[in-house]
Amino acid sequence: MPKVVTDIICPFCGTLCDDIECTVSDDNKTILSVKNACAIGAEKFNHQKLPGRVTRPRMRQADGSFKEVSYDEAIDWTAKMLVASKKTLMYGWASTSCQAMSIGHEIAEKVGGIVDNCATVCHGSSLIAIEDVGVPSCTLGEVKNRADRVIFWGCNPAHAHPRHMSRYSIFPRGFFTVKGHKGRKIYVVDCRYTDTAKCADTFIQVQQGYDYELLNAFRTAARGESLPDTVGGVPKEKIYEVVAELKEGRFGIIFFGMGLTHTMGRNHNIDIAINLTRDMNDFTKFSIMAMRGHWNVTGSGQVLGWQYGFPYAVDLSRRDQARHQTGETTSVDLLVRNEVEACFYIATDPGAHFPVDAMISSSKKPTVTVDPHINCTTEISDIHIPVAMVGVETGGCAYRMDNVPIETRKVVDAPEGMLTDEELLTRINKRVDELMAAGGA
Amino acid sequence: MSEYIIKNGHVFDPVQGLKGDKADISVKDGKIVDKAGSGAKVIDAKGKTVMAGALEVHAHVAGPKVNAGRWYRPEDKHFDSHKKPGITRIEGGKSIPTVFKTGYEYARMGFTFAMEAAMPPLYARHVHEEIHDTPIIDEAALPVFGNNWFVFEYLKNKEIENAAAYISWVMRQTKGYGIKVVNPGGTEAWAWGLNCLTINDPVPYFDITPAEIMNGLMAANEYLGLPHSMHVHQNSLGNPGNYEVTLDTLKLAEGVKPKNNFGREQVMHSTHLQFHSYGGDNWGNFESKAKEVMDYVNKQDNITIDTGNVTLDETTTMTADGPFEHHLHGLNHLKWINVDVELETAAGVVPYIYDPNIKVCAIQWCIGLELALYAKDPMRCFITTDHPNAGPFTRYPRVYSWLMSKKVRDERLNTFKNADKVISATNLAELDREITLYELAAMTRAGPAKALGLSKDYGGLKPGMNADIAIYDINPDKFPSSGPEIEKAFGNAAYLFKDGKICVQDGKIVDFGNKHTFWVDAKVKENKLVVRDIREKFLRYYSVNEANYPVPESYAPHQHIITVDATQA
Ligand code: SF4
Ligand SMILES: [Zn+2]
Ligand SMILES: [Zn+2]
């Protein structure tokens, strides 16, 4: 008899929905159907049963082809690579559990690795801004229960975080928001008319590259100062009108995404958005939140935070000190400047996200990729070590975009004999110890 | 397990009334025993001070706001952030050390337990992840209840039994230790940008006052018979003239009787009292009211306090008192973090520099010291820095030096830039008292252990108690006369035994011991109404499912569960 597993956490995006239900085959091996998830979330669960899944490590041969090897061989090769390299880029972590990260950091500290996560190519600029000016924020439940003014700035949850709007930000009825959508004013600020904009009461089209100026104009308007006729293509009347509406609200929130972090100004855009939020707290209650992408990229920042005091790009290569300096200890810069000797990728796909130059540099170095599936990065690696899917075939802690930690669940068994990230890293750690005790370093 | 005899030390133990007497302490199987076997290893403590391991009663050492403080302040790593030789990991941070450094530093100072003072239940998993990664010291965490919607609704209708049932449920879900209250009502008001600045300001919408919240939580605490009392951070923290609110709050405990099986005698622990003992009505005429506050505390046997000593450092303030952090940011304009937590609480973080050249900071420094020096019963007054709010916990040795030596503290007081003004706004210059080693043992060991309901096993050196023992290189007959010498001795324990294992030797970490997470499992009668209320609130208002709320066992693999039976209450 197939059984139903409830309260499953979706290991796909930073919304981290925790109400997924799966029907699972009698033998606990296959997910038969997925309920409540959005299309991209469901796809992640369905990946589990795709035919042709790699279940054992593969090592590159002289002729360029891959050959299956045992976990022991792969672990030995990886440990030797880590011990031999004086500076290894250990990048990824956004799709694994915090428990696995912790073991990874222990290894990095021993071998002198640089631990970096996907923030380095997405919300790193937000983290820099927060390091500069702080951040007034809240949990997503606060948005659901209180928010009557919601701004989406440079983000498109309709595609990137599909259930965000129904669970937290636009549609739900909460304690003080009994009217749901009707009681909220929704604003979308973007340079193009997105699917999220279709849900907005007000769409503000900002000229590409003028977000900083427009945010500055919002601050100016909030202080009652005068504005030029248009800012970033938006008429000043519109700006005054929106700011007046925001002030009339009881609880406002700005959600922002790549449209703000990766356009001209970058961390300064976030910086001024945070300062606008801060200013608005002189008139009403206001919060701001980054729409974090990968489901546990936030968790990586947390674990690095409590272990080393920095949220990403943590350079442990001195072995007695942790360093963090954007542009210096960040993955893409390290690769482009050819400053690392080896690459260890886990739980993400830099091959699909990093600039070409960085990946060309990477492809010339000894490389190990740990990932449940074949991806762009596995194909330029010396070894691909497949592992159980975290959040589907094994549990572990993850942090939602509002930093709320949720323990993901195991739904089905991993294919026979496959290791989890935690098991694999524990064994690599042990092998590193053996090699170092034998004078390997 | 190894056996030890600690020979010829000067033992300071309020539990047994030992005031520096030369005595041998024997250790076997993690406990203090009457006599160890003949094979026991001898530790020569001649000319040294021997005390139980110290207990931190209130510090912010693990969880979401602590970690936000860490990662958003890369500059805090500019100081003193290296790996030390030996078995330890990289240590980072000054005002908010990383988890590794936190465990090591407490141990080096002779501490074996720390209480995380504010755990937002929704973030309990995070708190426990950090506790799990903090080496050596035992830890526990206090979930916050003073701005919780369930609590408001039950207490508005005087439903103590239901409030208690809900509290016991939360403590089990979050592996929590007791009832923490932070700015009761004020933090919920802050969700709308407001605050409650007296104990009678009504909480917006919920139609309850801070006084009613605290009365109800004290009653629920005693109904359950928990090991610790209600632990309160009062309203109007940090404001000139707030000592009147403080006295109003303390008076709520009058007539309330402790009811528990742990030997606890207080019904209210009032924390970081330094921040609540201010006179004047603006920063210009700001002055100490430590005497007025302590005169009251000294009379009331059912109250304990901790000091919240300002250490005159650059630090990172953090509290569930969301409106206070916003207010502080308005004063110093340094970077502000805020997090409002659905149905439960909020938190804020702002860096702060206690500059000795600023009169107000120097007065705050005086007030913290005055509180301890006015305390008649050292078993009810504990030394804290409300880490990291008034200063980092790593400054305890310096705070001890100010309290134990009139000379050392007068040197500091008289060299303040505004010394005259500071002296006239405080009473410190007139106080000659020097805290003795025996009193220190009460204020940092026996006292906090008793207030936390742990006095059976912790805070003393009586046979049968846990072998948590600190040995300091201090000869009481020749007590060091300079500040730096006192600091060095208290900052680098000659030995620290944790559960009978040597974890620190000559100030160096030599073993990670067996760290435990303490939590309290209070059993109550089945309460269908509360179960239904919980289900309903999760369905309608929380952003996580009820089934995903509990902290799994794996987060506290070495747990020390204290069970309380309130089914007959
Ligand atoms: S919104 Fe994100 S977390 Fe939720 S189901 Fe879709 S992909 Fe998964
Ligand atoms: Zn407090
Ligand atoms: Zn505190």
mmCIF file of C-alpha atoms in Angstrom, chain A residues 7 9 18-19 98-99 102 105-106 109 127 130-142 144-146 167-168 173-176 250-251 278 281-282 285 301-303 305-311 316 319-322 324 396-397 399-400 402-407 409, chain B residues 64 67-68 70-75 77 81-83 88-92 97-100 122-126 129-130 133 149 153 188 190-193 205-206 326 329 333 335-343 537-548 552 554-555:
data_model
loop_
_atom_site.group_PDB
_atom_site.id
_atom_site.type_symbol
_atom_site.label_atom_id
_atom_site.label_comp_id
_atom_site.label_asym_id
_atom_site.label_seq_id
_atom_site.Cartn_x
_atom_site.Cartn_y
_atom_site.Cartn_z
ATOM 1 C CA ASP A 7 4.646 18.151 6.442
ATOM 2 C CA ILE A 9 9.857 20.629 3.393
ATOM 3 C CA ASP A 18 6.812 22.954 4.752
ATOM 4 C CA ASP A 19 3.392 21.623 3.826
ATOM 5 C CA CYS A 98 23.710 22.653 8.041
ATOM 6 C CA GLN A 99 24.996 19.488 9.668
ATOM 7 C CA SER A 102 29.666 21.890 9.716
ATOM 8 C CA HIS A 105 34.115 23.519 7.579
ATOM 9 C CA GLU A 106 36.108 21.260 9.873
ATOM 10 C CA GLU A 109 40.016 24.464 8.563
ATOM 11 C CA LEU A 127 25.100 40.833 2.810
ATOM 12 C CA ILE A 130 23.819 44.637 5.824
ATOM 13 C CA GLU A 131 27.401 44.590 7.084
ATOM 14 C CA ASP A 132 27.392 48.334 6.385
ATOM 15 C CA VAL A 133 23.966 49.480 7.569
ATOM 16 C CA GLY A 134 22.142 46.607 9.316
ATOM 17 C CA VAL A 135 18.656 45.465 8.334
ATOM 18 C CA PRO A 136 15.221 45.891 9.898
ATOM 19 C CA SER A 137 13.285 42.746 9.054
ATOM 20 C CA CYS A 138 10.773 40.195 10.306
ATOM 21 C CA THR A 139 9.596 36.641 9.813
ATOM 22 C CA LEU A 140 7.320 35.749 6.925
ATOM 23 C CA GLY A 141 4.478 35.035 9.346
ATOM 24 C CA GLU A 142 4.607 38.680 10.425
ATOM 25 C CA LYS A 144 1.090 37.317 6.588
ATOM 26 C CA ASN A 145 -0.454 38.541 9.857
ATOM 27 C CA ARG A 146 0.244 42.256 9.652
ATOM 28 C CA ARG A 167 1.708 31.646 1.607
ATOM 29 C CA TYR A 168 3.031 34.922 2.966
ATOM 30 C CA ARG A 173 -5.455 36.097 5.514
ATOM 31 C CA GLY A 174 -3.739 36.525 8.846
ATOM 32 C CA PHE A 175 -4.562 37.726 12.336
ATOM 33 C CA PHE A 176 -4.687 41.448 11.536
ATOM 34 C CA ARG A 250 0.353 50.067 9.421
ATOM 35 C CA PHE A 251 3.018 47.563 8.438
ATOM 36 C CA ARG A 278 14.785 52.604 8.353
ATOM 37 C CA ASN A 281 10.054 53.426 10.722
ATOM 38 C CA ASP A 282 9.817 57.065 11.773
ATOM 39 C CA LYS A 285 6.342 49.968 10.904
ATOM 40 C CA GLY A 301 25.649 31.954 5.992
ATOM 41 C CA GLN A 302 24.358 31.080 9.447
ATOM 42 C CA VAL A 303 26.752 28.195 10.079
ATOM 43 C CA GLY A 305 28.515 33.024 10.977
ATOM 44 C CA TRP A 306 28.532 31.105 14.222
ATOM 45 C CA GLN A 307 31.743 29.246 13.428
ATOM 46 C CA TYR A 308 33.807 32.070 11.895
ATOM 47 C CA GLY A 309 31.811 35.292 12.099
ATOM 48 C CA PHE A 310 31.350 35.924 8.356
ATOM 49 C CA PRO A 311 28.424 34.931 6.107
ATOM 50 C CA LEU A 316 40.659 29.582 6.084
ATOM 51 C CA ARG A 319 44.621 27.854 9.052
ATOM 52 C CA ASP A 320 44.884 29.959 12.183
ATOM 53 C CA GLN A 321 42.580 32.767 11.158
ATOM 54 C CA ALA A 322 39.411 33.299 9.147
ATOM 55 C CA HIS A 324 36.515 37.557 4.553
ATOM 56 C CA GLY A 396 18.910 17.955 7.984
ATOM 57 C CA CYS A 397 18.514 21.575 8.975
ATOM 58 C CA TYR A 399 17.188 28.139 6.994
ATOM 59 C CA ARG A 400 14.354 29.903 5.198
ATOM 60 C CA ASP A 402 13.798 34.950 6.874
ATOM 61 C CA ASN A 403 16.400 32.855 8.750
ATOM 62 C CA VAL A 404 13.774 30.586 10.308
ATOM 63 C CA PRO A 405 15.377 27.150 10.671
ATOM 64 C CA ILE A 406 13.347 24.139 9.569
ATOM 65 C CA GLU A 407 14.399 20.517 9.765
ATOM 66 C CA ARG A 409 12.563 15.435 6.134
ATOM 67 C CA PRO B 64 19.561 34.201 15.741
ATOM 68 C CA ASN B 67 24.638 35.262 15.078
ATOM 69 C CA ALA B 68 23.324 38.297 13.251
ATOM 70 C CA ARG B 70 28.495 38.091 14.564
ATOM 71 C CA TRP B 71 28.183 38.079 10.826
ATOM 72 C CA TYR B 72 27.069 41.672 10.283
ATOM 73 C CA ARG B 73 30.079 42.914 12.245
ATOM 74 C CA PRO B 74 33.148 41.708 10.326
ATOM 75 C CA GLU B 75 35.021 44.504 12.125
ATOM 76 C CA LYS B 77 36.985 40.060 14.094
ATOM 77 C CA SER B 81 40.820 36.333 16.264
ATOM 78 C CA HIS B 82 43.328 33.557 15.940
ATOM 79 C CA LYS B 83 43.658 29.907 16.564
ATOM 80 C CA THR B 88 41.341 24.177 19.625
ATOM 81 C CA ARG B 89 39.642 25.520 16.481
ATOM 82 C CA ILE B 90 40.030 29.018 15.042
ATOM 83 C CA GLU B 91 38.691 31.632 17.484
ATOM 84 C CA GLY B 92 36.995 34.736 16.189
ATOM 85 C CA PRO B 97 32.825 35.498 19.833
ATOM 86 C CA THR B 98 32.183 32.522 17.599
ATOM 87 C CA VAL B 99 30.785 29.397 19.241
ATOM 88 C CA PHE B 100 34.218 27.826 19.560
ATOM 89 C CA LEU B 122 10.323 29.741 16.434
ATOM 90 C CA TYR B 123 14.123 29.947 16.222
ATOM 91 C CA ALA B 124 14.831 27.330 18.900
ATOM 92 C CA ARG B 125 16.471 25.018 16.367
ATOM 93 C CA HIS B 126 19.021 27.696 15.605
ATOM 94 C CA GLU B 129 22.520 24.227 16.638
ATOM 95 C CA GLU B 130 24.849 26.783 18.184
ATOM 96 C CA ASP B 133 28.659 23.487 18.425
ATOM 97 C CA TRP B 149 -0.146 35.728 21.838
ATOM 98 C CA GLU B 153 -5.008 35.419 25.635
ATOM 99 C CA GLU B 188 4.341 43.119 20.818
ATOM 100 C CA TRP B 190 6.742 47.286 18.753
ATOM 101 C CA ALA B 191 5.267 45.211 15.926
ATOM 102 C CA TRP B 192 3.245 48.393 15.299
ATOM 103 C CA GLY B 193 6.178 50.661 16.092
ATOM 104 C CA TYR B 205 -5.185 45.182 20.682
ATOM 105 C CA PHE B 206 -4.545 42.486 23.335
ATOM 106 C CA HIS B 326 15.358 51.108 17.632
ATOM 107 C CA HIS B 329 19.900 53.337 16.993
ATOM 108 C CA HIS B 333 23.018 55.997 14.465
ATOM 109 C CA LYS B 335 23.762 49.932 12.052
ATOM 110 C CA TRP B 336 20.458 48.506 13.223
ATOM 111 C CA ILE B 337 19.110 44.989 12.846
ATOM 112 C CA ASN B 338 15.534 44.197 13.764
ATOM 113 C CA VAL B 339 13.576 40.951 13.526
ATOM 114 C CA ASP B 340 9.922 40.718 14.463
ATOM 115 C CA VAL B 341 8.928 37.118 15.126
ATOM 116 C CA GLU B 342 5.350 36.060 14.402
ATOM 117 C CA LEU B 343 3.125 35.507 17.486
ATOM 118 C CA LYS B 537 -2.901 29.074 15.672
ATOM 119 C CA PHE B 538 -0.547 26.975 13.585
ATOM 120 C CA LEU B 539 -3.161 26.444 10.908
ATOM 121 C CA ARG B 540 -4.104 30.096 10.698
ATOM 122 C CA TYR B 541 -1.239 32.317 11.784
ATOM 123 C CA TYR B 542 2.135 30.604 11.890
ATOM 124 C CA SER B 543 4.240 30.314 8.747
ATOM 125 C CA VAL B 544 5.400 26.808 9.637
ATOM 126 C CA ASN B 545 3.370 23.695 10.300
ATOM 127 C CA GLU B 546 2.946 22.499 13.859
ATOM 128 C CA ALA B 547 4.714 19.247 12.960
ATOM 129 C CA ASN B 548 7.813 21.178 11.916
ATOM 130 C CA PRO B 552 14.470 17.068 17.273
ATOM 131 C CA SER B 554 19.531 15.071 17.397
ATOM 132 C CA TYR B 555 20.093 18.757 18.206
#
